[in-house]
XYZ file of C-alpha atoms in Angstrom:
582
model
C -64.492 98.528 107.599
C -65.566 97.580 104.030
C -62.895 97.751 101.155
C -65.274 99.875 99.394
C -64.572 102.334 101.701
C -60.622 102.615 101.120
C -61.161 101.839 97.336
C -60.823 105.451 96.312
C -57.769 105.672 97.938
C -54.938 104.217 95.764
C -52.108 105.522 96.721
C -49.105 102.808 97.762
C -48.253 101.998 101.555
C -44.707 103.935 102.348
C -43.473 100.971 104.476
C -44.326 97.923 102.137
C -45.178 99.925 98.504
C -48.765 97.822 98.472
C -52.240 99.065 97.838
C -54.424 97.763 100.430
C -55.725 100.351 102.535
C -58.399 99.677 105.426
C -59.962 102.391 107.724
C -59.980 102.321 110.983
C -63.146 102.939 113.474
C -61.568 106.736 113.711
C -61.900 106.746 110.003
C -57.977 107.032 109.355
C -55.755 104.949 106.363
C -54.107 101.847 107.508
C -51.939 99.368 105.262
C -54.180 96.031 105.476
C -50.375 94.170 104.754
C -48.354 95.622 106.910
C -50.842 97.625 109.668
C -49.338 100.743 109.407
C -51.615 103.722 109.846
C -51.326 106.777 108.161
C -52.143 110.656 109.108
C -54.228 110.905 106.175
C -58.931 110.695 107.315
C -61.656 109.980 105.321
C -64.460 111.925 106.115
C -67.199 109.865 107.292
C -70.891 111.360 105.845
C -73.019 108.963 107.131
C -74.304 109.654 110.997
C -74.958 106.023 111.813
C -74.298 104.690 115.007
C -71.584 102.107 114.864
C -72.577 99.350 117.411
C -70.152 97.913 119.922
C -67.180 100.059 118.938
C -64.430 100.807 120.966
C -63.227 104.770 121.290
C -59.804 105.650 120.578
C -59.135 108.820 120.167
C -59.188 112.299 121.853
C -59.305 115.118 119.583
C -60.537 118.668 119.046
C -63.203 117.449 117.142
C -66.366 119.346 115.937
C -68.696 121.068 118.350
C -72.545 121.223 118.476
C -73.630 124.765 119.462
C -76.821 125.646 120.102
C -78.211 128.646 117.786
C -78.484 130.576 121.276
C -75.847 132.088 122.957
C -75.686 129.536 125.908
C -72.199 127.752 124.344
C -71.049 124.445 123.859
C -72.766 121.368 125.281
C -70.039 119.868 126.982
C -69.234 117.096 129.916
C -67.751 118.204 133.211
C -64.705 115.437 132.341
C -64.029 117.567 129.856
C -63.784 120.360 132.432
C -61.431 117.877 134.233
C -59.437 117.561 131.233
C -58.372 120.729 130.417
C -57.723 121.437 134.460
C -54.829 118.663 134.487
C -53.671 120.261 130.977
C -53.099 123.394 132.450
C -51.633 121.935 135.514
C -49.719 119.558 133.596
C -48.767 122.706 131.142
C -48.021 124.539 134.808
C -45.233 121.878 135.855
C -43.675 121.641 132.779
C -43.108 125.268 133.350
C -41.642 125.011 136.572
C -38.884 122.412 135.369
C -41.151 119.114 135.467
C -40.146 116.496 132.876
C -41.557 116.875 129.305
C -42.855 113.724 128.629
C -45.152 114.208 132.487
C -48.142 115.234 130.062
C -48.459 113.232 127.154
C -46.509 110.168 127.898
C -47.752 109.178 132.052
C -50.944 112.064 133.229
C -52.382 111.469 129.783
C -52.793 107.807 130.282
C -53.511 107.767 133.928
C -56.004 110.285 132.810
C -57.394 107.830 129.719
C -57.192 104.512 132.105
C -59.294 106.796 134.681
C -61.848 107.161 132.199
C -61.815 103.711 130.687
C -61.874 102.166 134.477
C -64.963 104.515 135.715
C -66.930 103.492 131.980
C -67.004 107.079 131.190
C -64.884 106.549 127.718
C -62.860 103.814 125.773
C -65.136 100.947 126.783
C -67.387 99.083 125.092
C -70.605 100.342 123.924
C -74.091 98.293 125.296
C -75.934 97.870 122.028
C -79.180 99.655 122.159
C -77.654 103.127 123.430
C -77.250 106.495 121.770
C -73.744 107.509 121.333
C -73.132 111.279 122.699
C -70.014 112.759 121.182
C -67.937 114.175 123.359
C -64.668 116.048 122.303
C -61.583 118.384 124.130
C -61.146 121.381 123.237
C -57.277 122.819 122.537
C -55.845 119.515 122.792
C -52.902 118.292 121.324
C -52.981 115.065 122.675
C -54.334 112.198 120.322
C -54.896 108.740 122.075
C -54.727 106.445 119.368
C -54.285 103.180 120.440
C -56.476 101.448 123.341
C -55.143 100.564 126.550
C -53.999 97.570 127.827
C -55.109 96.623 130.971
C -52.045 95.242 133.096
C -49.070 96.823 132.100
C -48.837 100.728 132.126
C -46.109 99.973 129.791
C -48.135 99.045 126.772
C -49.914 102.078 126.933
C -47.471 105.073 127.502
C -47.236 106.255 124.018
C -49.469 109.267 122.672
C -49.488 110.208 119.045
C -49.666 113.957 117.777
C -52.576 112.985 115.534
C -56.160 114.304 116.271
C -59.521 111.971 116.400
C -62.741 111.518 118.128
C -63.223 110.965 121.976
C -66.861 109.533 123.046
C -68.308 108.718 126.225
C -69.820 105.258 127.441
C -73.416 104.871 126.357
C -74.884 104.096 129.394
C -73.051 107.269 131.010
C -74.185 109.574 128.070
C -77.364 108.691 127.007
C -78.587 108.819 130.515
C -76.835 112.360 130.421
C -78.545 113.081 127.178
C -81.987 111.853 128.863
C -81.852 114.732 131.380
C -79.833 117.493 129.423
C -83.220 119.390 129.294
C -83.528 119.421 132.713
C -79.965 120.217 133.613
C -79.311 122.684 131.182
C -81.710 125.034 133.533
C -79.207 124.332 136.744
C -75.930 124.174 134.950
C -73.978 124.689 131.506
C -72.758 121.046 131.787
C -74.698 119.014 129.734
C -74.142 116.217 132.972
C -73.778 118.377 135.697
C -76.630 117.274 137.424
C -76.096 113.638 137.075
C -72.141 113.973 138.507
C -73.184 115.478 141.671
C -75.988 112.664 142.226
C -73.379 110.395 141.411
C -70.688 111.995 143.456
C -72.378 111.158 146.763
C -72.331 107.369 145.824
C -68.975 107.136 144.732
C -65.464 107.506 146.091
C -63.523 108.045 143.457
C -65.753 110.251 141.471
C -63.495 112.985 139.391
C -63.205 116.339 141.770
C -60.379 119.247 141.764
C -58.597 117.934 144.967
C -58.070 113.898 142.679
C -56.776 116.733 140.239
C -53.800 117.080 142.263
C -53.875 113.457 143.445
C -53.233 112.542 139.434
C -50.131 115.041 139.134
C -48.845 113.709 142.169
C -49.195 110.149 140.825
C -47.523 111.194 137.624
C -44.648 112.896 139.569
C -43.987 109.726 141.859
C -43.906 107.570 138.429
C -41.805 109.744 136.669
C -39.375 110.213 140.143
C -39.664 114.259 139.550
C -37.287 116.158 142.196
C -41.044 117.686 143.794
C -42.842 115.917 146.914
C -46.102 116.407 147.469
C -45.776 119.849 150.270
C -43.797 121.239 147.352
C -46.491 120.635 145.290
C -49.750 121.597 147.180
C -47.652 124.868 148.241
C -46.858 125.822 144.585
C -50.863 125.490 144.324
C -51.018 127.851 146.945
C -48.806 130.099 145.832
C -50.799 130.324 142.155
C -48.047 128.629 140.056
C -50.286 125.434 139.158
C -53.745 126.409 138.266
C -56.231 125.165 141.099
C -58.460 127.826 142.267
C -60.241 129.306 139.933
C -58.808 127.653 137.405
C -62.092 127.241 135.278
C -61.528 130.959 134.665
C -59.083 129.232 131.572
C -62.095 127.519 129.859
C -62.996 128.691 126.634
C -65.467 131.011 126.519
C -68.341 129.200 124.949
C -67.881 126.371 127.783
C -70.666 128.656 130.105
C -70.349 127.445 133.744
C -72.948 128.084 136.674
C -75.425 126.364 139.042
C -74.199 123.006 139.515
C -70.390 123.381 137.194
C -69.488 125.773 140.056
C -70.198 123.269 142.939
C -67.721 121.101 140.793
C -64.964 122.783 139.899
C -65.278 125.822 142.256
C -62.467 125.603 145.316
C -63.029 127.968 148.317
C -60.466 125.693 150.933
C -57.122 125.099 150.623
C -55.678 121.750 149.655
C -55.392 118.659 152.429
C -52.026 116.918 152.106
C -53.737 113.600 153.673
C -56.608 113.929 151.411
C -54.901 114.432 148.182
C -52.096 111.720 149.298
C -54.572 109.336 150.338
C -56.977 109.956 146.828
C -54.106 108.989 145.206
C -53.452 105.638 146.877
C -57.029 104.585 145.927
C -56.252 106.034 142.605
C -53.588 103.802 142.063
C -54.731 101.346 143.270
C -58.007 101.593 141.020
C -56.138 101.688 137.749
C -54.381 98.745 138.757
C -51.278 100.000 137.619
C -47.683 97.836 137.980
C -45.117 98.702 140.973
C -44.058 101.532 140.738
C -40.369 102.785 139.420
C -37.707 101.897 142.475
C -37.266 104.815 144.906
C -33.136 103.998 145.397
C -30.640 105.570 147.309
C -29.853 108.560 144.666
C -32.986 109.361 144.161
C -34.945 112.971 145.202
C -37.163 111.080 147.093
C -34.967 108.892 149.426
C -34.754 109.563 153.091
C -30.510 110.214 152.832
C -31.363 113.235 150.164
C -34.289 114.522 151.503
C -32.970 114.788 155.351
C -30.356 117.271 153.836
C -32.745 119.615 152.162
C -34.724 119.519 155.275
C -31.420 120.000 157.321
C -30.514 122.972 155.449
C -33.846 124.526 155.474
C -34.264 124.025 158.953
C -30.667 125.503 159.494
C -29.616 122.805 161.265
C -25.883 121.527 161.354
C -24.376 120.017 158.288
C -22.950 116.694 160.752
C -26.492 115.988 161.977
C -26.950 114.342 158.249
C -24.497 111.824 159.472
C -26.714 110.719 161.790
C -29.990 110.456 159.884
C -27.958 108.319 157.752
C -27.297 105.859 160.184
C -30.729 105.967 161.592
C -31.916 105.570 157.650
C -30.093 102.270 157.661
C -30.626 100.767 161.305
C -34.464 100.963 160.993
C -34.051 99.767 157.403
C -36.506 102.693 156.267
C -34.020 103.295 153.293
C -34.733 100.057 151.721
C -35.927 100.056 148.221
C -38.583 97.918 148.789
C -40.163 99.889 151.713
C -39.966 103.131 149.754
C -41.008 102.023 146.067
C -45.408 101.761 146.076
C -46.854 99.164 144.943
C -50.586 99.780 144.719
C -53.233 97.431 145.759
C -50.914 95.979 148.644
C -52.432 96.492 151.689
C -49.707 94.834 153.919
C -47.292 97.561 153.404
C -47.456 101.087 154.635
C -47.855 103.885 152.051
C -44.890 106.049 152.556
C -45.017 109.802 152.461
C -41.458 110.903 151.417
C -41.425 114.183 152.791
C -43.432 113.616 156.227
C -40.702 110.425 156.548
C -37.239 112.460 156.308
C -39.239 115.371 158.596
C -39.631 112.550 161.197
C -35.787 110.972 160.948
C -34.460 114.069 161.594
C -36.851 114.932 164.907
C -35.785 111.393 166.165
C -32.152 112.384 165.587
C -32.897 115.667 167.943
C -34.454 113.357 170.092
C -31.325 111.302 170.174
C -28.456 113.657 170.640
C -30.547 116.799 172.729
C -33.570 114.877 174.277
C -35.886 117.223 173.986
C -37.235 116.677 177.624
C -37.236 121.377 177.866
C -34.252 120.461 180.747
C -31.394 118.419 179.151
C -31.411 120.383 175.439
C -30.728 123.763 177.509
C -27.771 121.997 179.815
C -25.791 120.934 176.412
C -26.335 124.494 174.854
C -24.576 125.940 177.861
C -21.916 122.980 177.799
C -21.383 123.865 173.892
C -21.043 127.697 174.729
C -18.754 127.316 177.467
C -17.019 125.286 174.700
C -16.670 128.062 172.293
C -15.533 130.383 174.775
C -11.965 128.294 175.144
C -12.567 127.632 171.314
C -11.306 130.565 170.727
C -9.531 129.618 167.299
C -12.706 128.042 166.351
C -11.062 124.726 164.982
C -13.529 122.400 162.857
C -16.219 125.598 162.992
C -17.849 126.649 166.605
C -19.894 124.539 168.629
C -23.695 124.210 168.199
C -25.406 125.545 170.377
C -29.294 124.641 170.744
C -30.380 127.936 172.412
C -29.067 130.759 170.002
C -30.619 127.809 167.455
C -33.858 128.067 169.227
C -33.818 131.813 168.884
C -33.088 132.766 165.985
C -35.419 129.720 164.430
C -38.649 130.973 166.476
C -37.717 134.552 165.266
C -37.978 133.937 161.719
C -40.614 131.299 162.133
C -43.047 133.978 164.001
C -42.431 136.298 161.225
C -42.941 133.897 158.347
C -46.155 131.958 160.051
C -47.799 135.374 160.963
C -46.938 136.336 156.913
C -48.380 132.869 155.598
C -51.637 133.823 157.993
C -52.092 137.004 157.069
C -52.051 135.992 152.985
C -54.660 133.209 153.316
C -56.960 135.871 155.664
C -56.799 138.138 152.697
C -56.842 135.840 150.068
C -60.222 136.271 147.834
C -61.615 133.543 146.991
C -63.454 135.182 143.603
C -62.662 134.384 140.401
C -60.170 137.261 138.596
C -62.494 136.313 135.270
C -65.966 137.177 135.493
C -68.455 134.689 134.561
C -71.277 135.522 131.848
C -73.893 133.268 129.994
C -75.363 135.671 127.420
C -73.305 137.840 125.034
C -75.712 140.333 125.758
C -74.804 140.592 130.022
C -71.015 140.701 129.007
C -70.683 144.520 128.593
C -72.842 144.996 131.322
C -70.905 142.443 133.849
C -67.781 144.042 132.189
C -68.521 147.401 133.206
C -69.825 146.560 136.932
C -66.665 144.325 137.473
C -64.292 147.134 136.265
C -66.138 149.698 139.135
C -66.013 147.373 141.707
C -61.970 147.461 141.299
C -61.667 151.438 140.486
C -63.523 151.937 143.687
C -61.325 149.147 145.792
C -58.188 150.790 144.230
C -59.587 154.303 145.250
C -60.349 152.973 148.678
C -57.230 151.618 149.059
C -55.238 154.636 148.641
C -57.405 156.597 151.021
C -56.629 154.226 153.579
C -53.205 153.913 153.160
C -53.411 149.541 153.011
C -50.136 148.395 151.395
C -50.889 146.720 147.514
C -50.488 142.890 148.041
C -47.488 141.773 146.112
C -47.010 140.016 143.255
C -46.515 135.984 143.950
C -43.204 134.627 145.082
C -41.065 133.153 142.325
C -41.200 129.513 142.946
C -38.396 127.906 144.871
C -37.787 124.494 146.357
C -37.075 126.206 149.611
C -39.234 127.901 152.164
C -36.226 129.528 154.268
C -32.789 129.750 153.541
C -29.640 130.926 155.213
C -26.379 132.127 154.045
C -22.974 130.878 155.684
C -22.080 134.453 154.462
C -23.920 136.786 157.054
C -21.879 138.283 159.855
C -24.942 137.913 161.699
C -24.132 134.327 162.968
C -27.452 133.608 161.862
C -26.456 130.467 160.007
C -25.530 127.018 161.786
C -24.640 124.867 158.746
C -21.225 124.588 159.188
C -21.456 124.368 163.241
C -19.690 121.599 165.287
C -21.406 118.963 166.937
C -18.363 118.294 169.124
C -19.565 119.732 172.300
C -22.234 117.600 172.746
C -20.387 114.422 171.354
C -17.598 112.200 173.373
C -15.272 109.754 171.891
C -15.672 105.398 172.779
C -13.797 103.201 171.595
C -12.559 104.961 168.772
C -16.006 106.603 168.074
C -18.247 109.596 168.656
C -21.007 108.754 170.306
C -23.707 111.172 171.726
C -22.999 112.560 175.737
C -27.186 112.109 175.961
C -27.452 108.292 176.769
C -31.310 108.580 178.010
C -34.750 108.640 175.627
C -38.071 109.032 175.977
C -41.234 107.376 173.880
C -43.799 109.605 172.201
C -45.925 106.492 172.893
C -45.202 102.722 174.369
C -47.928 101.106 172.029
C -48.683 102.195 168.486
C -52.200 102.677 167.553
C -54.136 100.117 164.986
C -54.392 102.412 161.573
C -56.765 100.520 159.917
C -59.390 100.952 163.287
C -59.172 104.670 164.227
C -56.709 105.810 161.393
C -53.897 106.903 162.953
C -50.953 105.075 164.301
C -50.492 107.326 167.326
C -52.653 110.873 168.274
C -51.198 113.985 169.668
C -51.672 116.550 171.880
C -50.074 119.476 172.359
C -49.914 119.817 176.220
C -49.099 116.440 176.441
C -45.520 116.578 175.022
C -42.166 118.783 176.251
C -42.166 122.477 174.694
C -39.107 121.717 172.995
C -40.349 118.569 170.666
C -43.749 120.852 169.962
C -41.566 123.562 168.909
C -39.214 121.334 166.221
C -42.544 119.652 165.298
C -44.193 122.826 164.476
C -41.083 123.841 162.461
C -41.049 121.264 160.207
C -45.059 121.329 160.006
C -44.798 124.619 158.721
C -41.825 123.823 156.375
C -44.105 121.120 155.052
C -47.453 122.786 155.234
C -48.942 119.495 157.356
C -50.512 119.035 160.889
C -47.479 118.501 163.536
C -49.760 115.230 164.623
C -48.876 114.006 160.978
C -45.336 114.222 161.682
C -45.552 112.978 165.471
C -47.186 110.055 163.826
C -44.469 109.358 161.694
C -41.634 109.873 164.853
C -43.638 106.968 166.204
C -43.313 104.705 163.841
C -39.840 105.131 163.556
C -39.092 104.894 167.277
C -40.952 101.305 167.367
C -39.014 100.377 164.835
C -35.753 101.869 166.211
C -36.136 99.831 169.432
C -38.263 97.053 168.616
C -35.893 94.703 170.447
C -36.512 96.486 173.250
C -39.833 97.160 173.021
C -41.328 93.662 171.876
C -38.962 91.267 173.958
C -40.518 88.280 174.916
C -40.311 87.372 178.459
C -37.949 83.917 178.942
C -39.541 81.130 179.823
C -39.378 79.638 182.828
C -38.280 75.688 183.375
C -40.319 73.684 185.097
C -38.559 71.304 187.891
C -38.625 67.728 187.139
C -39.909 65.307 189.688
């Protein structure tokens, strides 16, 4: 900027005490000696169009309303925007570290934008400049990003300033904003979904999820990505229906709705996979190290799922050990680092699932024969046990029983909640001040008359959502039920060699002998239901529905680890044989 600009500005620099203020393209003070900018703005008059300028700032900014009633003109990324605010917002509520927001979503969120030339880029000369601003932000961007090292870029001011889109993005916008306006409230609405079909990574509410999750994994937050997608579910992170939060002069229908309107619940493989590309299109840096104390290692993880699946304490033991022989608990193996293609992406919570079935697999079989002949071994165990030293004897049957009991209940409970789940928004949606009353009053019959039906009939009122917990299913060493199996022995199915316990089962059987190619038919091994013993169905199903997945995801993942349990085994080469001299 010219000095004549800064001129009538005289007072001194608080860092260096010297006179010799510059503005910046945002039109904010900074010290030409010493580069430090200021909080103080000079407003800019002029409505020129500053060629090849870069955008650096996201702010609340002024708003061009139409002398109608029809709202804002505003961008579905701004829709985007304030979605991962309130989610962000959302897991900051539920324990999630401060800094997720402003510091790591907000700059996944900016690089996003930069990346897919929809802001912070360079502006073609020739174009018009659409302004495009957030509304109730407090997050200021005011320095651009660098492009190789996430670290340069995680800092956010508290500051407010201009964001604008890339020309070519909003002047094409602005070319058919007449047309659109008739089929939507965005002023690009039309243009995204045309778009959309072309491109993978195109913004949608499912990569909404795909960026938390991404922020979560950076910042190493206690919270995989089932504990995530079921907090969704359970309406403590706004997904569905969560344009209900936009202000009201941001007027969505047509088009907006087929954007940010969700009528399915959320795919673990497609919000997982989304953010693998996603990563992998920022080109972001490796990762933070998953090590051995974190949430997300195998060792810790294996003993939430232990006790959820009321399993015995011991077994962790022995997920340990398998942890280390197959070298799954390496840091290397766990810790992503995107764009590398000759490692497989790991799924954290689908991985310790899968250690513990291969442990069952191990010490019980699982072959609906041998599993049954143990439990009977451990209760004829207890019976002279009497004393119950080192805590009675597991046994697999009661286990069985009192599992599929409580897992009947609580599957036919989860059912019954997404059959009734409405998939309406709670907020109805109006585009003319002069249809509000009238939508207002209509909604507010529609629910007198459901209430008044209700009662008639006698249908229970759904209950208020669950206060949001780590853990599905719990179980209290406390009940005189015998309900519990934590502290249970694994002693009657275990014998003593050579000074150690080793497991009375010495037999196994493969879930397959040759693992699938991924990258051909996308899955490393397929499974069918009939084709496997009722036993390994039912402890796959358990942990499917502790983990809200498909049991072939898990299967899948027992694979793996078996191949690389006996690889030895599996992959010895034949010796060769010597040929006889003549």
């Amino acid at each position: 900027m010219d000095e004549e600009d800064a001129g009538d500005f005289n007072e001194r620099c608080a860092q260096c005490s010297e006179v010799n203020w510059g503005l910046t393209d945002g039109g904010r003070f900074y010290c030409r000696t010493c580069h430090n900018v200021i909080e103080r703005t000079r407003e800019v008059v002029s409505t020129d169009v500053i060629p090849n300028a870069r955008v650096q700032t996201i702010s609340k900014g002024s708003r061009s309303q139409k002398k109608t009633d029809e709202g804002w003109e505003w961008y579905v990324c701004e829709g985007f925007q304030l979605v991962l605010k309130q989610q962000a917002e959302a897991l900051e509520a539920l324990g999630v570290c401060p800094q997720m927001k402003d510091e790591v979503l907000c700059n996944f969120w900016r690089r996003y934008l930069q990346k897919s030339q929809q802001a912070y880029c360079n502006r073609p000369a020739g174009e018009t400049i659409k302004a495009l601003s957030v509304c109730d932000s407090s997050t200021d961007m005011d320095s651009e990003p660098e492009q190789h090292s996430l670290l340069h870029f995680l800092s956010v001011s508290e500051s407010d300033g201009d964001l604008q889109t890339d020309c070519s993005y909003a002047s094409s916008a602005g070319k058919v904003s007449e047309s659109t306006s008739v089929c939507s409230g965005s002023v690009d609405g039309s243009l995204y979904v045309r778009k959309n079909r072309k491109e993978k990574l195109r913004m949608s509410m499912p990569m909404t999820l795909s960026f938390c999750y991404m922020a979560l994994l950076w910042l190493k937050e206690p919270m995989t990505l089932s504990d995530l997608l079921r907090f969704v579910v359970e309406g403590h992170i706004p997904y569905f229906n969560a344009y209900q939060h936009f202000p009201e002069k941001m007027k969505l229908y047509g088009l907006d709705l087929r954007i940010f309107c969700v009528e399915s619940w959320p795919v673990y493989e497609e919000v997982y996979n989304k953010m693998v590309e996603l990563a992998a299109f920022l080109d972001l840096p490796r990762f933070p190290d998953i090590t051995d104390n974190c949430f997300l290692h195998p060792d810790v993880l294996c003993m939430k799922y232990l006790m959820e699946a009321n399993l015995p304490d011991e077994l962790h033991n022995w997920t340990c050990r398998l942890v280390k022989k197959t070298s799954i608990g390496e840091v290397d193996f766990l810790t992503l680092t995107p764009g590398n293609k000759s490692t497989r992406k790991v799924k954290y919570d689908v991985l310790a699932a899968a250690v513990i079935v291969v442990v069952l697999k191990l010490l019980f079989l699982l072959d609906d024969h041998y599993e049954w002949l143990l439990s009977d071994f451990s209760a004829e165990g207890n019976k002279n046990n009497k004393e119950g030293e080192g805590g009675p004897y597991f046994e697999f049957k009661k286990w069985y029983r009192v599992i599929k009991c409580t897992l009947d209940v609580e599957q036919k409970k989860l059912d019954e909640e997404k059959a009734k789940y409405l998939w309406k928004c709670e907020k109805p949606l109006f585009y003319s001040v002069k249809k509000k009353s009238k939508i207002l009053r209509r909604r507010q019959m529609v629910e007198n008359l459901q209430n008044q039906f209700g009662k008639l009939s006698g249908s229970v009122q759904p209950a208020g959502r669950p206060n949001p917990s780590s853990f599905l299913l719990s179980w209290s060493e406390e009940s005189t039920d015998g309900s519990c199996f934590h502290g249970h022995s694994l002693k009657g199915i275990l014998q003593e060699k050579h000074g150690l316990l080793t497991a009375i089962n010495t037999d196994y059987w493969l879930c397959t002998d040759k693992l699938c190619n991924e990258k051909l038919c996308g899955h490393l091994a397929h499974y069918r239901e009939e084709d496997f013993p009722k036993s390994y169905h039912f402890v796959l199903r358990l942990f499917s529905f502790l983990l809200r997945i498909q049991p072939s995801s898990i299967h899948e993942e027992v694979c793996a680890i078996e191949h690389k349990l006996f690889n030895k085994k599996l992959y010895k080469k034949p010796k060769r044989k010597r040929s006889l001299r003549k």
